[in-house]
């Protein structure tokens, strides 16, 4: 395949990535075609000599695959969001640069084209395409099969400002309201005890209604520990719990730790 035709095919594949339909298996095929074309341009730019067709296809594929994270890295450093359109534009710029180098080299010294390359490429592409199509159809068929329901769950976690807790919390004498996130999915509505423990001491408890398939934030009041010592503070909902550590305020008659 001449360099001009290779450039045309690669540009067409890149254009298909931008404006083509978002069909997963078709997108994958077009992307592979663009990367193989790009890899062949890399070989022609860096190593103009002829080589066995199978070796050339393998090296071209590897070179094309390496180009994808290279362009993504350049976009990231440039502050551009890594999306299909910027990736395709970046690959197009790379194709243009390599194409200019290859065309200048061919004009100066000429570059032999292996006549077996096209036949070998077809021999590799046809079974690869059939494998992709068969795999896509198998996945679609699997998705349509009946599956057992996912197990339900109820979870409890620190929420809001409390998610930033990374050490002992200094709790003022008036106490503090700690937000927690309660999530439930696939479970019936229920009521569970919401408890607060400071050390081994249960300081508060109340019933909390847990709605099915919902997530909400609940403020839990945590009183100040009795002294400046480090205390384990546990907020629990039924069998689930979240833990952090806190200290009480300093004051007259309160020994420090």
CSV table of C-alpha atoms in Angstrom, one decimal:
chain,number,residue,atom,x,y,z
A,1,UNK,CA,0.0,0.0,0.0
A,2,UNK,CA,1.4,3.4,-1.0
A,3,UNK,CA,1.9,6.0,1.7
A,4,UNK,CA,-0.7,8.3,0.2
A,5,UNK,CA,-3.4,5.5,0.4
A,6,UNK,CA,-2.2,4.6,3.9
A,7,UNK,CA,-2.7,8.2,5.0
A,8,UNK,CA,-6.1,8.3,3.4
A,9,UNK,CA,-7.2,5.1,5.2
A,10,UNK,CA,-5.9,6.3,8.5
A,11,UNK,CA,-7.5,9.7,8.2
A,12,UNK,CA,-10.8,8.0,7.3
A,13,UNK,CA,-10.6,5.8,10.4
A,14,UNK,CA,-9.8,8.8,12.6
A,15,UNK,CA,-12.8,10.7,11.1
A,16,UNK,CA,-15.0,7.7,11.8
A,17,UNK,CA,-13.9,7.8,15.5
A,18,UNK,CA,-15.2,11.4,15.7
A,19,UNK,CA,-18.4,11.3,13.6
A,20,UNK,CA,-19.2,7.6,13.4
A,21,UNK,CA,-22.0,5.9,15.5
A,22,UNK,CA,-21.1,4.9,19.0
A,23,UNK,CA,-21.5,1.2,18.4
A,24,UNK,CA,-18.9,-0.5,20.7
A,25,UNK,CA,-17.8,-3.3,18.3
A,26,UNK,CA,-17.6,-0.9,15.3
A,27,UNK,CA,-15.8,1.7,17.3
A,28,UNK,CA,-13.2,-0.9,18.4
A,29,UNK,CA,-12.6,-2.1,14.8
A,30,UNK,CA,-12.2,1.5,13.5
A,31,UNK,CA,-9.8,2.3,16.4
A,32,UNK,CA,-7.7,-0.7,15.7
A,33,UNK,CA,-7.5,0.1,12.0
A,34,UNK,CA,-6.4,3.7,12.8
A,35,UNK,CA,-3.7,2.5,15.2
A,36,UNK,CA,-2.4,-0.1,12.8
A,37,UNK,CA,-2.2,2.5,10.1
A,38,UNK,CA,-0.4,4.9,12.5
A,39,UNK,CA,2.0,2.1,13.5
A,40,UNK,CA,2.8,1.5,9.9
A,41,UNK,CA,3.6,5.2,9.4
A,42,UNK,CA,5.9,5.0,12.5
A,43,UNK,CA,7.8,2.1,10.8
A,44,UNK,CA,8.1,3.8,7.5
A,45,UNK,CA,9.4,7.0,9.3
A,46,UNK,CA,11.9,5.3,11.5
A,47,UNK,CA,12.8,2.1,9.6
A,48,UNK,CA,12.3,2.4,5.9
A,49,UNK,CA,13.8,-1.0,5.0
A,50,UNK,CA,11.6,-4.0,4.1
A,51,UNK,CA,10.9,-6.8,6.6
A,52,UNK,CA,8.7,-9.9,6.7
A,53,UNK,CA,5.0,-9.0,6.6
A,54,UNK,CA,4.1,-10.8,9.8
A,55,UNK,CA,6.9,-9.0,11.7
A,56,UNK,CA,5.9,-5.7,10.2
A,57,UNK,CA,2.2,-6.1,11.2
A,58,UNK,CA,3.2,-7.0,14.7
A,59,UNK,CA,5.6,-4.0,15.0
A,60,UNK,CA,3.0,-1.7,13.4
A,61,UNK,CA,0.4,-2.8,15.9
A,62,UNK,CA,2.6,-2.3,18.9
A,63,UNK,CA,3.7,1.1,17.6
A,64,UNK,CA,0.1,2.2,17.1
A,65,UNK,CA,-0.9,1.1,20.6
A,66,UNK,CA,2.0,3.0,22.1
A,67,UNK,CA,0.8,6.1,20.3
A,68,UNK,CA,-2.5,6.1,22.1
A,69,UNK,CA,-1.2,6.6,25.7
A,70,UNK,CA,1.4,9.0,24.3
A,71,UNK,CA,-1.3,11.3,22.8
A,72,UNK,CA,-3.4,10.9,26.0
A,73,UNK,CA,-0.4,12.0,28.1
A,74,UNK,CA,0.2,15.0,25.9
A,75,UNK,CA,-3.4,16.0,26.3
A,76,UNK,CA,-3.3,15.6,30.1
A,77,UNK,CA,-0.2,17.7,30.4
A,78,UNK,CA,-1.8,20.3,28.2
A,79,UNK,CA,-4.9,20.4,30.4
A,80,UNK,CA,-7.2,19.0,27.7
A,81,UNK,CA,-9.9,16.5,28.8
A,82,UNK,CA,-9.2,13.0,27.5
A,83,UNK,CA,-12.2,12.3,25.3
A,84,UNK,CA,-12.6,10.5,21.9
A,85,UNK,CA,-12.6,13.7,19.9
A,86,UNK,CA,-9.4,15.3,21.4
A,87,UNK,CA,-7.7,11.8,21.1
A,88,UNK,CA,-8.7,11.5,17.5
A,89,UNK,CA,-7.4,15.1,16.7
A,90,UNK,CA,-4.2,14.4,18.5
A,91,UNK,CA,-3.7,11.1,16.6
A,92,UNK,CA,-4.5,13.0,13.3
A,93,UNK,CA,-1.7,15.6,14.1
A,94,UNK,CA,0.7,12.7,14.8
A,95,UNK,CA,-0.3,11.0,11.5
A,96,UNK,CA,0.3,14.3,9.6
A,97,UNK,CA,3.8,14.7,11.1
A,98,UNK,CA,4.7,11.1,10.3
A,99,UNK,CA,3.2,11.3,6.9
A,100,UNK,CA,5.3,14.3,6.0
A,101,UNK,CA,8.5,12.6,7.2
A,102,UNK,CA,7.7,9.4,5.2
A,103,UNK,CA,6.8,11.3,2.0
A,104,UNK,CA,10.0,13.3,2.2
A,105,UNK,CA,12.0,10.1,2.7
A,106,UNK,CA,10.3,8.3,-0.2
A,107,UNK,CA,10.8,11.3,-2.4
A,108,UNK,CA,14.5,11.4,-1.6
A,109,UNK,CA,15.5,7.8,-1.5
A,110,UNK,CA,12.4,5.7,-2.2
A,111,UNK,CA,11.0,3.1,0.1
A,112,UNK,CA,10.3,-0.5,-1.1
A,113,UNK,CA,6.8,-1.9,-0.4
A,114,UNK,CA,6.5,-5.6,0.5
A,115,UNK,CA,3.9,-7.1,-1.9
A,116,UNK,CA,3.0,-9.7,0.7
A,117,UNK,CA,1.9,-7.1,3.2
A,118,UNK,CA,-1.6,-6.6,2.0
A,119,UNK,CA,-2.3,-10.4,1.8
A,120,UNK,CA,-0.9,-10.9,5.2
A,121,UNK,CA,-2.9,-8.0,6.7
A,122,UNK,CA,-6.1,-9.5,5.2
A,123,UNK,CA,-5.2,-12.9,6.6
A,124,UNK,CA,-4.8,-11.4,10.1
A,125,UNK,CA,-7.7,-9.0,9.9
A,126,UNK,CA,-10.4,-11.4,8.8
A,127,UNK,CA,-10.2,-13.9,11.7
A,128,UNK,CA,-9.6,-10.9,14.1
A,129,UNK,CA,-12.8,-9.3,12.8
A,130,UNK,CA,-14.8,-12.6,13.2
A,131,UNK,CA,-13.4,-13.0,16.8
A,132,UNK,CA,-14.6,-9.5,17.7
A,133,UNK,CA,-18.1,-10.0,16.2
A,134,UNK,CA,-18.5,-13.4,17.9
A,135,UNK,CA,-17.3,-12.0,21.2
A,136,UNK,CA,-19.7,-9.0,20.9
A,137,UNK,CA,-22.7,-11.3,20.1
A,138,UNK,CA,-21.8,-13.6,22.9
A,139,UNK,CA,-21.7,-10.7,25.4
A,140,UNK,CA,-25.0,-9.4,24.1
A,141,UNK,CA,-26.6,-12.8,24.5
A,142,UNK,CA,-25.2,-13.2,28.0
A,143,UNK,CA,-26.7,-9.8,29.0
A,144,UNK,CA,-30.1,-11.0,27.9
A,145,UNK,CA,-29.9,-14.2,29.9
A,146,UNK,CA,-31.7,-14.3,33.3
A,147,UNK,CA,-29.4,-13.5,36.2
A,148,UNK,CA,-29.8,-14.0,39.9
A,149,UNK,CA,-30.7,-10.7,41.7
A,150,UNK,CA,-27.8,-8.8,43.3
A,151,UNK,CA,-27.6,-9.1,47.1
A,152,UNK,CA,-29.0,-6.1,48.9
A,153,UNK,CA,-27.1,-4.0,51.4
A,154,UNK,CA,-27.3,-1.2,53.9
A,155,UNK,CA,-24.1,0.9,54.5
A,156,UNK,CA,-23.0,3.5,56.9
A,157,UNK,CA,-20.1,6.0,56.3
A,158,UNK,CA,-18.9,9.4,57.4
A,159,UNK,CA,-20.3,12.2,55.3
A,160,UNK,CA,-19.7,15.9,54.6
A,161,UNK,CA,-16.9,17.5,56.5
A,162,UNK,CA,-16.4,14.2,58.4
A,163,UNK,CA,-15.0,12.5,55.3
A,164,UNK,CA,-11.8,14.6,55.8
A,165,UNK,CA,-11.1,13.2,59.3
A,166,UNK,CA,-7.6,11.9,59.2
A,167,UNK,CA,-6.6,12.1,62.9
A,168,UNK,CA,-8.0,12.8,66.3
A,169,UNK,CA,-10.9,15.3,66.4
A,170,UNK,CA,-10.9,18.1,69.1
A,171,UNK,CA,-14.5,18.1,70.3
A,172,UNK,CA,-15.7,21.3,72.0
A,173,UNK,CA,-17.6,21.2,75.3
A,174,UNK,CA,-20.9,21.6,73.5
A,175,UNK,CA,-20.3,18.5,71.5
A,176,UNK,CA,-20.4,18.2,67.7
A,177,UNK,CA,-22.8,17.1,65.0
A,178,UNK,CA,-21.2,14.5,62.8
A,179,UNK,CA,-22.9,13.8,59.4
A,180,UNK,CA,-23.1,10.2,58.3
A,181,UNK,CA,-24.3,8.8,55.0
A,182,UNK,CA,-26.9,6.0,55.1
A,183,UNK,CA,-27.4,4.0,51.9
A,184,UNK,CA,-29.7,1.1,51.2
A,185,UNK,CA,-30.3,-0.9,48.0
A,186,UNK,CA,-32.2,-4.1,47.4
A,187,UNK,CA,-33.5,-4.2,51.0
A,188,UNK,CA,-37.0,-3.7,52.4
A,189,UNK,CA,-37.8,-0.7,54.6
A,190,UNK,CA,-36.7,-1.2,58.1
A,191,UNK,CA,-35.9,0.6,61.4
A,192,UNK,CA,-32.6,0.1,63.0
A,193,UNK,CA,-30.9,1.4,66.2
A,194,UNK,CA,-28.5,4.3,65.6
A,195,UNK,CA,-26.0,4.4,68.5
A,196,UNK,CA,-23.0,6.5,69.6
A,197,UNK,CA,-20.3,5.1,71.9
A,198,UNK,CA,-17.4,7.0,73.4
A,199,UNK,CA,-14.9,4.4,74.4
A,200,UNK,CA,-17.0,1.5,76.0
A,201,UNK,CA,-19.7,3.9,77.1
A,202,UNK,CA,-23.0,4.1,75.2
A,203,UNK,CA,-23.9,7.8,75.2
A,204,UNK,CA,-26.9,7.9,72.9
A,205,UNK,CA,-29.2,5.8,70.9
A,206,UNK,CA,-32.4,6.2,68.8
A,207,UNK,CA,-34.3,4.4,66.1
A,208,UNK,CA,-33.7,5.4,62.5
A,209,UNK,CA,-35.9,4.5,59.6
A,210,UNK,CA,-34.0,3.2,56.6
A,211,UNK,CA,-35.9,3.6,53.4
A,212,UNK,CA,-35.3,1.1,50.5
A,213,UNK,CA,-33.1,2.1,47.6
A,214,UNK,CA,-32.2,5.5,49.0
A,215,UNK,CA,-29.2,7.5,50.2
A,216,UNK,CA,-29.4,10.3,52.8
A,217,UNK,CA,-27.3,12.2,55.2
A,218,UNK,CA,-28.1,12.1,59.0
A,219,UNK,CA,-26.5,14.4,61.6
A,220,UNK,CA,-25.4,12.4,64.7
A,221,UNK,CA,-24.7,14.3,67.9
A,222,UNK,CA,-21.5,13.3,69.6
A,223,UNK,CA,-20.9,14.7,73.1
A,224,UNK,CA,-17.5,15.8,74.3
A,225,UNK,CA,-15.3,13.1,75.8
A,226,UNK,CA,-14.7,13.7,79.6
A,227,UNK,CA,-11.0,14.6,79.2
A,228,UNK,CA,-8.2,15.3,76.8
A,229,UNK,CA,-7.3,11.7,76.5
A,230,UNK,CA,-7.8,9.9,73.2
A,231,UNK,CA,-11.1,8.2,73.0
A,232,UNK,CA,-12.6,5.8,70.4
A,233,UNK,CA,-15.8,7.2,69.0
A,234,UNK,CA,-18.1,4.7,67.3
A,235,UNK,CA,-21.3,5.5,65.4
A,236,UNK,CA,-23.3,2.4,64.6
A,237,UNK,CA,-26.4,1.5,62.7
A,238,UNK,CA,-27.5,-2.0,63.5
A,239,UNK,CA,-24.5,-4.2,62.8
A,240,UNK,CA,-22.7,-1.6,60.7
A,241,UNK,CA,-20.4,1.0,62.2
A,242,UNK,CA,-17.8,3.8,61.5
A,243,UNK,CA,-15.1,4.8,63.9
A,244,UNK,CA,-12.9,7.8,64.5
A,245,UNK,CA,-11.0,9.2,67.5
A,246,UNK,CA,-11.5,12.4,69.5
A,247,UNK,CA,-10.4,14.4,72.5
A,248,UNK,CA,-12.4,16.5,74.9
A,249,UNK,CA,-11.8,20.1,75.7
A,250,UNK,CA,-9.2,21.2,78.3
A,251,UNK,CA,-10.6,22.7,81.5
A,252,UNK,CA,-10.3,23.0,85.2
A,253,UNK,CA,-10.0,19.7,87.0
A,254,UNK,CA,-9.5,17.8,83.7
A,255,UNK,CA,-6.2,16.1,83.5
A,256,UNK,CA,-4.4,16.1,80.2
A,257,UNK,CA,-3.1,13.0,78.6
